[in-house]
Tab-separated table of C-alpha atoms and ligand atoms in Angstrom:
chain	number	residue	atom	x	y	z
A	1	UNK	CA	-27.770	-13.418	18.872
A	2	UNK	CA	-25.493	-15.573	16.575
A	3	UNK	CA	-21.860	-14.237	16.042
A	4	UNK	CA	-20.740	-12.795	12.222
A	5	UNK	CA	-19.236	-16.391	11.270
A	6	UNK	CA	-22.255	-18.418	12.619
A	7	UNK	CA	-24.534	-16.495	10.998
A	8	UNK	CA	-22.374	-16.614	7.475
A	9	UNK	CA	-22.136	-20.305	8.114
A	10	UNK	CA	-25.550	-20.576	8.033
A	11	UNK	CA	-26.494	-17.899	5.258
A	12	UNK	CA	-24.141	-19.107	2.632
A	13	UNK	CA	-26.314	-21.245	1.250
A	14	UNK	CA	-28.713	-18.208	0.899
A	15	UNK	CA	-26.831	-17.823	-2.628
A	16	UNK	CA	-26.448	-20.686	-4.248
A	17	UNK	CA	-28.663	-19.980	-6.961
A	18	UNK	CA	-26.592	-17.038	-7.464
A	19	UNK	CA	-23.434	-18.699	-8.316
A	20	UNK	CA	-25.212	-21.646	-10.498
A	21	UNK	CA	-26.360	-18.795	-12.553
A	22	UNK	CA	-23.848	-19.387	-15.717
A	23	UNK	CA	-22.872	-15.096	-15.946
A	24	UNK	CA	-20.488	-15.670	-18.306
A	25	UNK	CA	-19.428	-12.166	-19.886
A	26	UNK	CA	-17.406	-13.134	-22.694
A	27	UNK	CA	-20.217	-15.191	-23.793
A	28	UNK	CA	-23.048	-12.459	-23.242
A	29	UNK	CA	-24.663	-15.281	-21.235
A	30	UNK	CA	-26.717	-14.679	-18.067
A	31	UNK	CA	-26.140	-11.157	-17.463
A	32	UNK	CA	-29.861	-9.929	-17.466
A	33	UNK	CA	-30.784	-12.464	-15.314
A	34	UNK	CA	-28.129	-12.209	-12.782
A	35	UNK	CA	-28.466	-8.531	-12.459
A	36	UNK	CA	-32.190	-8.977	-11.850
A	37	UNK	CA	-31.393	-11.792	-9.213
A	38	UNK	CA	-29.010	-9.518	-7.186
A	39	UNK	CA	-31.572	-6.722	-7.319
A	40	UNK	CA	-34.355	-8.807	-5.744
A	41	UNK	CA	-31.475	-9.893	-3.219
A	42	UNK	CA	-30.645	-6.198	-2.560
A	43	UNK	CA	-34.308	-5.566	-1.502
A	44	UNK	CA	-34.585	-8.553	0.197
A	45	UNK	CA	-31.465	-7.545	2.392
A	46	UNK	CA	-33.985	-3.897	2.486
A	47	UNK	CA	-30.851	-1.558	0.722
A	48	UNK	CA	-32.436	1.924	1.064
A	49	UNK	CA	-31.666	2.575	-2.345
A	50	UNK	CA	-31.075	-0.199	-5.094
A	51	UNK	CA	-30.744	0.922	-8.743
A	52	UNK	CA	-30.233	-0.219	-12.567
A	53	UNK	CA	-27.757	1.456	-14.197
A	54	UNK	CA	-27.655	0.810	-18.154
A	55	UNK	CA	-28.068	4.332	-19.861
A	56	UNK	CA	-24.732	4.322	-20.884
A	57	UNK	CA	-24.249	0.832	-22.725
A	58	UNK	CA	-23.046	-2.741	-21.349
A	59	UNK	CA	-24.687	-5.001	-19.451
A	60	UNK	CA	-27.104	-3.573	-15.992
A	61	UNK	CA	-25.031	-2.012	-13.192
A	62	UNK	CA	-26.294	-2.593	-9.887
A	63	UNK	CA	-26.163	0.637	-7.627
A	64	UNK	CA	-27.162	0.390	-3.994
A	65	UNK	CA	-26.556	1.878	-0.700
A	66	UNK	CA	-27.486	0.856	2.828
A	67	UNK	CA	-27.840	3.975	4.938
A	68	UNK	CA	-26.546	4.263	8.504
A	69	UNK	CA	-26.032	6.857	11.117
A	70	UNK	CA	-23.198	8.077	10.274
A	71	UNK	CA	-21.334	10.807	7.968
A	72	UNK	CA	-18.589	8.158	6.291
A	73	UNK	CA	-19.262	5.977	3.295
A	74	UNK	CA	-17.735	2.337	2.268
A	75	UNK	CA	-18.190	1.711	-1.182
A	76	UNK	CA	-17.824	-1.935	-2.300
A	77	UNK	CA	-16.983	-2.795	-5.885
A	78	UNK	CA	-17.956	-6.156	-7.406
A	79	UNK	CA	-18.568	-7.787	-11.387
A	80	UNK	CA	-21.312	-10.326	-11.084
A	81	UNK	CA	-19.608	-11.519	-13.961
A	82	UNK	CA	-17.169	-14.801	-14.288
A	83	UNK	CA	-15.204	-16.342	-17.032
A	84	UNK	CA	-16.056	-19.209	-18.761
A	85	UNK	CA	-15.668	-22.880	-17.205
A	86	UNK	CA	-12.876	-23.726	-19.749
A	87	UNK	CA	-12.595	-27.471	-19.987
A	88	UNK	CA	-15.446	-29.369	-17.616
A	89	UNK	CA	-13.203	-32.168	-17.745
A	90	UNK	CA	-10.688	-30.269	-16.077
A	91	UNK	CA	-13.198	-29.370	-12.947
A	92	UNK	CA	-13.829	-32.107	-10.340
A	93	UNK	CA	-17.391	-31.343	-9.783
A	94	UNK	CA	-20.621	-29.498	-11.888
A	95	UNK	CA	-18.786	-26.129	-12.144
A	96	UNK	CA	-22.483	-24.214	-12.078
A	97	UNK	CA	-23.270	-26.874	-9.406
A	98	UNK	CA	-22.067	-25.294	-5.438
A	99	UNK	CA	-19.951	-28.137	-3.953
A	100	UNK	CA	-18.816	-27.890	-0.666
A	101	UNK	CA	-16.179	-30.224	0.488
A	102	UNK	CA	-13.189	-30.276	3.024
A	103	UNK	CA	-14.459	-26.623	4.164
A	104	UNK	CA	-14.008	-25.505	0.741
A	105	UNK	CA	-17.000	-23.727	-1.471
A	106	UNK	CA	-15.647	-25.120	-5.005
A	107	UNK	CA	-17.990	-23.391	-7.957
A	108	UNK	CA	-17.053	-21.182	-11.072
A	109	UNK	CA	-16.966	-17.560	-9.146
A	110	UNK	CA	-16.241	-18.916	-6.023
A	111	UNK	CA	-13.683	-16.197	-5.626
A	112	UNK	CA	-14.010	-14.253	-8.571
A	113	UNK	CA	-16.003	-12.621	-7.932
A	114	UNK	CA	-19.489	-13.843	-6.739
A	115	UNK	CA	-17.676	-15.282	-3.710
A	116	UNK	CA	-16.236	-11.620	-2.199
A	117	UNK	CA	-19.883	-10.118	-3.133
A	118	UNK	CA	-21.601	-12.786	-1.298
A	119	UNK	CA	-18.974	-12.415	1.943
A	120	UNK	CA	-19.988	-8.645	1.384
A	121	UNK	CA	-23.404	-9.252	1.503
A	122	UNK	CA	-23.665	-11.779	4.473
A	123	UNK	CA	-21.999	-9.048	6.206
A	124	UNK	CA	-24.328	-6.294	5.764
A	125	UNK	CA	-27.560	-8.916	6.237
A	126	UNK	CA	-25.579	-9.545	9.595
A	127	UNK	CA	-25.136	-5.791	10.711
A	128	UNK	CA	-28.769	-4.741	9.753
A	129	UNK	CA	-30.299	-7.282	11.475
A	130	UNK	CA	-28.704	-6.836	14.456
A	131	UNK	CA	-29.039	-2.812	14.130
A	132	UNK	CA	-25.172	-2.051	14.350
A	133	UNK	CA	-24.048	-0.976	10.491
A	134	UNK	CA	-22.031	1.604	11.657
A	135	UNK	CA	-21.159	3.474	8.452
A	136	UNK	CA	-22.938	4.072	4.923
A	137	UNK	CA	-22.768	1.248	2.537
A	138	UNK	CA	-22.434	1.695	-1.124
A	139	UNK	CA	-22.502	-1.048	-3.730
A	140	UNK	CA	-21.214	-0.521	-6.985
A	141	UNK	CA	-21.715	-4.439	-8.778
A	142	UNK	CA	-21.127	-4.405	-12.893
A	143	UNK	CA	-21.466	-7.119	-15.457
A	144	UNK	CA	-18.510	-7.007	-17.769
A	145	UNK	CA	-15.047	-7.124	-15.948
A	146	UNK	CA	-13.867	-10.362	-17.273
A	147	UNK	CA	-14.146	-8.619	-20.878
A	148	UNK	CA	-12.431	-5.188	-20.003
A	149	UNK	CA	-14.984	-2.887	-18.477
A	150	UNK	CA	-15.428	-1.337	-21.577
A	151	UNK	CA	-18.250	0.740	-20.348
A	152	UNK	CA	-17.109	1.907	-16.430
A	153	UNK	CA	-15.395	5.561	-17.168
A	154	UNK	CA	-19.429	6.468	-18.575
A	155	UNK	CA	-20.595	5.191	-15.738
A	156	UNK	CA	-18.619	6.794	-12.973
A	157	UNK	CA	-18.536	9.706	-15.037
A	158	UNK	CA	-22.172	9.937	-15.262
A	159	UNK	CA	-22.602	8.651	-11.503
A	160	UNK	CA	-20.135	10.750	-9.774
A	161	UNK	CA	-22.284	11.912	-7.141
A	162	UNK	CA	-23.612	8.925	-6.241
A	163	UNK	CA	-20.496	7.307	-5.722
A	164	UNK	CA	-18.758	8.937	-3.397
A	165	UNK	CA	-17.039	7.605	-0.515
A	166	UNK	CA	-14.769	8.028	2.189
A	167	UNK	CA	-12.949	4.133	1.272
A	168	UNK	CA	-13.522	1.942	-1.971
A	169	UNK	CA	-12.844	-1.473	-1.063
A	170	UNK	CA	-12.284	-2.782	-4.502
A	171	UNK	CA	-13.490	-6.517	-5.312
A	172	UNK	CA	-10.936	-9.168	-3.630
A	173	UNK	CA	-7.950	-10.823	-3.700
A	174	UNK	CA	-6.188	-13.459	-1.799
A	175	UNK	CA	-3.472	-14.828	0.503
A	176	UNK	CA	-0.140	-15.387	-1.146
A	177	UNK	CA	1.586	-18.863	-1.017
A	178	UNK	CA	3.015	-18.486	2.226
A	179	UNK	CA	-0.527	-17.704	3.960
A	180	UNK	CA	-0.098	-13.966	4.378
A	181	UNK	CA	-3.311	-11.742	3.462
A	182	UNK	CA	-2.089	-9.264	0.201
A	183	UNK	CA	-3.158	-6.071	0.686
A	184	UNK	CA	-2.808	-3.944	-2.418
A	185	UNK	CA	-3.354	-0.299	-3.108
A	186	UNK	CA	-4.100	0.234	-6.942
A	187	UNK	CA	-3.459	-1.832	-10.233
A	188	UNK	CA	-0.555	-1.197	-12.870
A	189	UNK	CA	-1.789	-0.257	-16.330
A	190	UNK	CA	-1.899	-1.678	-19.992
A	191	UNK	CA	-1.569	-0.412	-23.323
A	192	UNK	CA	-2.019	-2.843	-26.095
A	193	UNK	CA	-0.937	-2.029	-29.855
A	194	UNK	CA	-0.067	-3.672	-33.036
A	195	UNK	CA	2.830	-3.137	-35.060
A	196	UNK	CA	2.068	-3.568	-38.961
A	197	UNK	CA	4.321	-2.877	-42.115
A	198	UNK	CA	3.760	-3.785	-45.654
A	199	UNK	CA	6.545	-3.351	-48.036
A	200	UNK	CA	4.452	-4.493	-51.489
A	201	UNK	CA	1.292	-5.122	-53.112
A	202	UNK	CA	1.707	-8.700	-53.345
A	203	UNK	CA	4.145	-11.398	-51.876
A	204	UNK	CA	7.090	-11.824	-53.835
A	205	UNK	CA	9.448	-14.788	-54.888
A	206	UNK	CA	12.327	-15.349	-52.465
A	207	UNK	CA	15.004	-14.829	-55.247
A	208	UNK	CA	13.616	-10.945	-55.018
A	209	UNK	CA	15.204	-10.601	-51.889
A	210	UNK	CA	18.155	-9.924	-53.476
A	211	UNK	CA	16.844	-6.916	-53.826
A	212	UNK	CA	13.393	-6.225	-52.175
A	213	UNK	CA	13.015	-5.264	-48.813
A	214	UNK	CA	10.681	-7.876	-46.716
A	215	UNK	CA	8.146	-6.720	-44.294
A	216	UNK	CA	9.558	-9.136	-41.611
A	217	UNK	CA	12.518	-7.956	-41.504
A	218	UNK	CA	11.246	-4.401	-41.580
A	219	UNK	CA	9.332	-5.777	-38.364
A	220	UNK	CA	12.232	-7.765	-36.634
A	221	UNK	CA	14.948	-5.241	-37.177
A	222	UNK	CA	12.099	-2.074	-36.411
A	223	UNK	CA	11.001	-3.846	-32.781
A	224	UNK	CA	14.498	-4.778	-31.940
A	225	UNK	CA	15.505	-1.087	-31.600
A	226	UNK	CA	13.003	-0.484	-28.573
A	227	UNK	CA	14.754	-3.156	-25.504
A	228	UNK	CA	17.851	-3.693	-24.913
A	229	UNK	CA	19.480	-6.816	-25.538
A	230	UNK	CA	18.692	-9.111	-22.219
A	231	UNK	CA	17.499	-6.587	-19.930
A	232	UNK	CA	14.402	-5.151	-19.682
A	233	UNK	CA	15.031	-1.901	-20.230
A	234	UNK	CA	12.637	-0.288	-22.856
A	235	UNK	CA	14.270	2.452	-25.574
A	236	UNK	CA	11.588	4.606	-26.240
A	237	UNK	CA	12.492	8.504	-25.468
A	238	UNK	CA	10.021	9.646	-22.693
A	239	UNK	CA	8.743	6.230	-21.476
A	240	UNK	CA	10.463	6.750	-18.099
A	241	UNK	CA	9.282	10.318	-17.843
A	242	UNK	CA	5.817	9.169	-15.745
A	243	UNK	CA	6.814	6.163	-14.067
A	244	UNK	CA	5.982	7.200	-10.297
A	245	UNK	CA	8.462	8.118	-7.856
A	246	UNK	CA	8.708	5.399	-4.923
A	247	UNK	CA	9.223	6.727	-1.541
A	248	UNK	CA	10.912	5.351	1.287
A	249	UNK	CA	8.408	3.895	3.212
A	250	UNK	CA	7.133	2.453	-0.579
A	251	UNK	CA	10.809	0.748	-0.821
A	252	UNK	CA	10.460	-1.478	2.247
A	253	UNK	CA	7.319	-2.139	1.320
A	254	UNK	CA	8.759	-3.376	-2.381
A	255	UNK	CA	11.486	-5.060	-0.582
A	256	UNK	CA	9.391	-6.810	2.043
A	257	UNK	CA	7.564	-8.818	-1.133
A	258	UNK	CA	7.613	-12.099	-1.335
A	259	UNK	CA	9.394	-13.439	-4.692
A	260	UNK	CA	12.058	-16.250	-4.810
A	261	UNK	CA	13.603	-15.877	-7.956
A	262	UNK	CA	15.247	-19.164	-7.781
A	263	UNK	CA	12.098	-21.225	-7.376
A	264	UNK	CA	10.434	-18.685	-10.464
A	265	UNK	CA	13.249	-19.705	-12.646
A	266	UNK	CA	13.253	-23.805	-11.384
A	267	UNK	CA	9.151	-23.991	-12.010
A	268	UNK	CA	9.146	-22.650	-15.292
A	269	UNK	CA	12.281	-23.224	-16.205
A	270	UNK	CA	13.703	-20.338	-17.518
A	271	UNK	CA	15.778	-20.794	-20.309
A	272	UNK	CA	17.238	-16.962	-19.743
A	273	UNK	CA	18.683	-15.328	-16.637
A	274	UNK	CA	16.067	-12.912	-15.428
A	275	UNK	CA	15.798	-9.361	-17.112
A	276	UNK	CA	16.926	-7.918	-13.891
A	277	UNK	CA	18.472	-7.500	-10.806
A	278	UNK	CA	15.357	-6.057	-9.108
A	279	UNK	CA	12.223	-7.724	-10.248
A	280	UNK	CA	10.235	-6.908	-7.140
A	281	UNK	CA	10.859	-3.291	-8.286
A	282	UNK	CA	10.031	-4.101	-11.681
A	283	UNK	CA	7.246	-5.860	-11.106
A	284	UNK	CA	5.395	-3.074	-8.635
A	285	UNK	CA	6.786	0.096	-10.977
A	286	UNK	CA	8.133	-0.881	-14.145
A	287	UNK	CA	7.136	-0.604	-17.483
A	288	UNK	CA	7.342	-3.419	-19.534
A	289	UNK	CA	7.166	-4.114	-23.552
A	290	UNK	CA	6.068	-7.686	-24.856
A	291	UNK	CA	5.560	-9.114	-28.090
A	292	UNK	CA	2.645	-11.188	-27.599
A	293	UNK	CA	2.770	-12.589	-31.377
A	294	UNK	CA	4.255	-12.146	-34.670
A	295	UNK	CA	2.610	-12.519	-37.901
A	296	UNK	CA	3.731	-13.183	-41.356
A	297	UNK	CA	4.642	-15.288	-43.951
A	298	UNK	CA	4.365	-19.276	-44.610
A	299	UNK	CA	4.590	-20.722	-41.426
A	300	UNK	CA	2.656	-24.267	-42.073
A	301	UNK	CA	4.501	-27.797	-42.781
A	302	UNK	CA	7.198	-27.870	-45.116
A	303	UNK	CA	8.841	-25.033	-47.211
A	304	UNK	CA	7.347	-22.235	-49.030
A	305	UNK	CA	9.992	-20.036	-50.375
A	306	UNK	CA	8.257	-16.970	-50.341
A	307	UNK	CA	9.297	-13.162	-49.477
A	308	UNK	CA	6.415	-11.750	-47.226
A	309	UNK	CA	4.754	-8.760	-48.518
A	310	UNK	CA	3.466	-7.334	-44.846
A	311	UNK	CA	4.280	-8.479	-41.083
A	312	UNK	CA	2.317	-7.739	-37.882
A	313	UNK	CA	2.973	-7.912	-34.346
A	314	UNK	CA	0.869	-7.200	-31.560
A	315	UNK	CA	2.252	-5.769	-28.262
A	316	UNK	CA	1.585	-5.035	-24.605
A	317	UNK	CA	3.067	-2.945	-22.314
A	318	UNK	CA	2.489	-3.041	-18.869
A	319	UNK	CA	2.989	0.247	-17.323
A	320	UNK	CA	3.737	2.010	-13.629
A	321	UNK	CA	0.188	3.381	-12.331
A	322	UNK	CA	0.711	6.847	-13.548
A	323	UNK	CA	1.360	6.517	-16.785
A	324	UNK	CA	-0.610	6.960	-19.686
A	325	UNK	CA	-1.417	4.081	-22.291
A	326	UNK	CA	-2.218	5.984	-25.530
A	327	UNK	CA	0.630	8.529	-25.137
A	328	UNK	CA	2.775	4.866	-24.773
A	329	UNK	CA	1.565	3.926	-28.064
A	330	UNK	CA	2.428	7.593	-29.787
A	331	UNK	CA	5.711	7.476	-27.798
A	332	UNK	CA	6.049	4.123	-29.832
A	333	UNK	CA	5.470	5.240	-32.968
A	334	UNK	CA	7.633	8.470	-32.698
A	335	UNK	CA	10.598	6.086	-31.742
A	336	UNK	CA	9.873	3.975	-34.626
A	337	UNK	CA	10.311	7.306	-37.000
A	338	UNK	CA	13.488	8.853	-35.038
A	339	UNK	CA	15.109	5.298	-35.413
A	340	UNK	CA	14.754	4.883	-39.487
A	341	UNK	CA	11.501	2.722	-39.667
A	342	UNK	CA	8.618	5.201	-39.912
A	343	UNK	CA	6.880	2.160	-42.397
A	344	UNK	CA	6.195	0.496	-39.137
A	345	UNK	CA	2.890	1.793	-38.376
A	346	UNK	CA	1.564	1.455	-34.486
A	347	UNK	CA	-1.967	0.853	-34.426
A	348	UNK	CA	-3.451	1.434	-30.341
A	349	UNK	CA	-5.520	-1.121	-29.690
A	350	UNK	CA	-6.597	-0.941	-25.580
A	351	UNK	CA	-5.527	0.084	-22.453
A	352	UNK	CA	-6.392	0.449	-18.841
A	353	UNK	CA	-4.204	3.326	-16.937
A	354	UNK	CA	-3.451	2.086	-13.923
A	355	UNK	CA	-4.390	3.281	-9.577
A	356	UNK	CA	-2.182	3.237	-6.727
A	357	UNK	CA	-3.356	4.212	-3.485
A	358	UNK	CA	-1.629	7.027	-1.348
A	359	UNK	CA	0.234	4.897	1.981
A	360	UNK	CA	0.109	8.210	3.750
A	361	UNK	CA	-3.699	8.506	3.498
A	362	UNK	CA	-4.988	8.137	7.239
A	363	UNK	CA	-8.036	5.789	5.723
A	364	UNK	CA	-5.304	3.069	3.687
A	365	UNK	CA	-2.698	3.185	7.176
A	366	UNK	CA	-6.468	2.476	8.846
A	367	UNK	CA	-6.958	-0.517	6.507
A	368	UNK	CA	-3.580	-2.027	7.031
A	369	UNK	CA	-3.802	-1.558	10.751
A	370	UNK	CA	-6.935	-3.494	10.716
A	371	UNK	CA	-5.496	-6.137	8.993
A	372	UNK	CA	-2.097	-6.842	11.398
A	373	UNK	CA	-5.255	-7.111	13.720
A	374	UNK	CA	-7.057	-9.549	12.135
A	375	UNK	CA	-3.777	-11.538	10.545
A	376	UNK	CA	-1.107	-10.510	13.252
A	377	UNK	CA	1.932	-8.249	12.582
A	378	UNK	CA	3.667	-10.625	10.184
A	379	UNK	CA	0.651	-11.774	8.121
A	380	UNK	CA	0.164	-9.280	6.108
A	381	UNK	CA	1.748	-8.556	2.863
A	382	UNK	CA	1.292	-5.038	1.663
A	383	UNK	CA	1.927	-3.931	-2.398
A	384	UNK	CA	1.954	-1.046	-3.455
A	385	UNK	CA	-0.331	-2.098	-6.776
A	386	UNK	CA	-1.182	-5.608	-8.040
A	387	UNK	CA	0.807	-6.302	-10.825
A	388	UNK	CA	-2.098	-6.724	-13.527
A	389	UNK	CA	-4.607	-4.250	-14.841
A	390	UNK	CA	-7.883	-3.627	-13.911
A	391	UNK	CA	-10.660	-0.864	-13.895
A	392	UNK	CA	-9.711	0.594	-10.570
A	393	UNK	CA	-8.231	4.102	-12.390
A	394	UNK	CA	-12.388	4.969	-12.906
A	395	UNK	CA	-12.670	5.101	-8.903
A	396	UNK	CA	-9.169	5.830	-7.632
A	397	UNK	CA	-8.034	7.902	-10.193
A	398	UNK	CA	-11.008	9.629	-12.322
A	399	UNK	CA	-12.964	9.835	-8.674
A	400	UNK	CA	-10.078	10.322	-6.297
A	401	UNK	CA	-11.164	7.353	-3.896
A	402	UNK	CA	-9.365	6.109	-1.440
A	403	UNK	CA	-9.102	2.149	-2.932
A	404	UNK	CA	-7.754	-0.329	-1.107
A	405	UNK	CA	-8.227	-3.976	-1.653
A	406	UNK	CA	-7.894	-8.045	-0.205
A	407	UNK	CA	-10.376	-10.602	-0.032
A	408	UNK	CA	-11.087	-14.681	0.289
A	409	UNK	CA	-8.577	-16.197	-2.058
A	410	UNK	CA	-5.932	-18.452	-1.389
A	411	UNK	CA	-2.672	-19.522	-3.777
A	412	UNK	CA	-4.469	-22.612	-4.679
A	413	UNK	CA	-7.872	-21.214	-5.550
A	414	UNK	CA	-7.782	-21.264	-9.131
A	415	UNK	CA	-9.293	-18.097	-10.006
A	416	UNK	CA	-10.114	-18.531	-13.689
A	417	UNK	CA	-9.343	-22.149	-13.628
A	418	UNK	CA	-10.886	-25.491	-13.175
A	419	UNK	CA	-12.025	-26.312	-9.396
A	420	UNK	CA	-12.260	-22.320	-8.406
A	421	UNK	CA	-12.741	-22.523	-4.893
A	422	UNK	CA	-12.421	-20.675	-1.636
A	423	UNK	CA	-11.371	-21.276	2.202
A	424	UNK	CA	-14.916	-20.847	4.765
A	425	UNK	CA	-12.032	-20.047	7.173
A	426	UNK	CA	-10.570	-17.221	4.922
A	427	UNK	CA	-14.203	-16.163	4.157
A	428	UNK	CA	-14.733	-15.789	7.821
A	429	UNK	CA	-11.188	-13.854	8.660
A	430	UNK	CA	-12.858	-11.555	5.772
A	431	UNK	CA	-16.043	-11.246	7.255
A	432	UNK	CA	-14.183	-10.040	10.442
A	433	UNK	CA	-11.654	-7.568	8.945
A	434	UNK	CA	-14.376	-6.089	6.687
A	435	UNK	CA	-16.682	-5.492	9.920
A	436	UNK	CA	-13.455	-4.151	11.486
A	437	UNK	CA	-12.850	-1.360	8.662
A	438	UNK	CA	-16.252	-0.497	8.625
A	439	UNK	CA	-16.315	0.555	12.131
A	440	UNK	CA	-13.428	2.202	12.615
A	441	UNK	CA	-13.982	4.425	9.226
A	442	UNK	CA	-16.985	5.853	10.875
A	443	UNK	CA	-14.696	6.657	14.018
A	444	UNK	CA	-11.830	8.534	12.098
A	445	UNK	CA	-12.578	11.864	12.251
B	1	ZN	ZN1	-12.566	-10.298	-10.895
């Protein structure tokens, strides 16, 4: 029999028509027909149970499990969808059209996320057909993750049962610039919110401002009491109060990341010194609050000398796994009335909370162990939680799964740019650490 990477290198191909399927969320494009494409594949690959799951809204989710002898369960998430191309004359090659060049798959999804499913998939064809899956397989593959998920707490909610598992291995990642496989245990959250005021019925002339307040101001002088001036310290009673504790073993971890301020600062060129002395921290734990974009006024050529009669500004915060992202925006607002501006009016908008794993949970120390296997001691790089938002909270947190995840990527693979592509050598050290976890789950007791 063929080895695991043989047999990948000659089933890859198996998919194409799965990745020049144009399953482009945003754009409600292809969903339908990529969900019913992966659900012929899943009984092609003979899953023991394969299921549509759209009773609760959203585009199909794909449920199915691959039974083995065994009393421990994998589940694998995945989003069959991708983002939009962007600008074709940005990309190198046909975007929907699988290139393969310098041992590179190049194709919109080629990472994100069609490429980890298909790596997932190859690897399960592989372990049926030669009779040694050695735990319980779940797949858990939705349509809308580019566009927020909106629909994934009904659907674990409703699917509880059906979901369980011993490990989630969430949908992929990648190695980080110096080569080293990130392994990360959870997301950080998001809360999103506007800011509005309006201080008239109309918009006045400028020579009122002698004595009419201006919603700008209002806004300017309101959102300057909550950071303090060049740090990033946020100065909203209670924001600190759920930001998780980081343990010991969690600080070396922190401190072992990978981040060269200098080289930050030279490629973007920070005009600013940084926010603060511990941005490794910060970035793993911190909260954060960011005006994304302020509106009001005349702001088009020339001069318009008017006296704005409302001002918006809409806001993220990104926020330390445990904590909540609606109380953030009521903390917000409270703040805004204890510091004189109750006219400022915060509006919630969104939010994800956020996941992080527990390190001292025999099945993540399992994972990482694998891994210094697979990469050797020193080519690993472990977080504590990627440093984005994601839906990982409806497994890890609402479920209590285990959720651990890595995958294909590379630095340079452009996930959500032009020329996504992939590594078949990173695909393969995949293929192997996956088969690696899924064995040794089934031996932990
Ligand atoms: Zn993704």
């Amino acid at each position: 029999m063929t080895s695991l990477t043989e047999f990948a290198r000659a089933h890859f191909k198996d998919y194409d028509e799965f990745f020049e399927l144009k399953t482009i969320a945003a754009q409600h494009l292809n969903q339908k027909e990529t969900a019913d494409w992966l659900i012929a594949k899943f009984k092609e690959l003979k899953a023991d149970v394969v299921e549509e799951w759209n009773d609760h809204g959203g585009p199909s989710n794909i449920f199915a499990e691959f039974k083995a002898d065994s009393d421990k369960t994998v589940l694998f998430y995945n989003h069959y969808d991708t983002q939009p191309e962007g600008d074709v004359n940005d990309w190198d090659s046909d975007p929907y059209q699988v290139t393969v060049k310098d041992g590179k798959l190049i194709v919109r999804g080629a990472l994100d996320d069609k490429g980890e499913l298909v790596t997932r998939l190859i690897l399960i064809d592989y372990l049926k057909q030669t009779n040694q899956l050695p735990v319980n397989v779940k797949f858990f593959v939705e349509g809308e993750e580019e566009i927020g998920s909106s629909h994934i707490v009904e659907y674990t909610n409703a699917y509880q049962e059906r979901l369980k598992a011993d490990l989630c291995i969430w949908e992929g990642g990648a190695k980080n610039s110096k080569g080293k496989l990130v392994v990360s245990g959870g997301l950080k959250g998001v809360s999103c919110i506007e800011v509005g005021v309006e201080t008239a019925n109309t918009d006045l002339h400028s020579s009122q401002a002698s004595y009419a307040e201006s919603a700008p101001w209002r806004l300017v002088q309101g959102l300057a009491t909550l950071r303090e001036v060049g740090t990033n310290r946020i100065l909203i009673d209670g924001i600190y109060d759920d930001v998780d504790s980081i343990s010991d073993e969690e600080k070396q971890y922190v401190e072992g990341y990978e981040f060269d301020p200098d080289k930050i600062s030279q490629d973007s060129e920070l005009a600013r010194p940084l926010l603060t002395d511990d941005p490794k921290l910060a970035l793993v734990n911190e909260p954060t609050i960011t005006i994304n974009g302020l509106t009001s006024g005349y702001q088009k050529e020339g001069v318009k000398t008017v006296l704005p009669r409302f001002a918006k500004a809409k806001i993220d915060f990104r926020l330390s796994p445990n904590q909540d992202p609606e109380r953030v925006a009521q903390l917000t607002q409270q703040q805004l009335i204890k510091n004189g501006f109750s006219d400022l009016k915060v509006k919630y908008l969104v939010g994800q909370p956020g996941y992080r794993a527990d390190i001292t949970d025999p099945v993540i120390r399992l994972v990482l162990e694998q891994a210094k296997e697979v990469y050797g001691p020193t080519g690993v790089q472990y977080v504590l939680n990627d440093f984005v938002a994601g839906p990982a909270y409806a497994f890890g947190r609402n479920l209590g799964l285990p959720l651990i995840n890595y995958g294909i990527g590379n630095s340079s693979s452009n996930m959500h740019g032009a020329n996504e592509n992939v590594l078949f050598s990173d695909i393969e050290q995949v293929l192997i650490l996956h088969e690696r976890i899924l064995r040794e789950v089934n031996k932990q007791g």
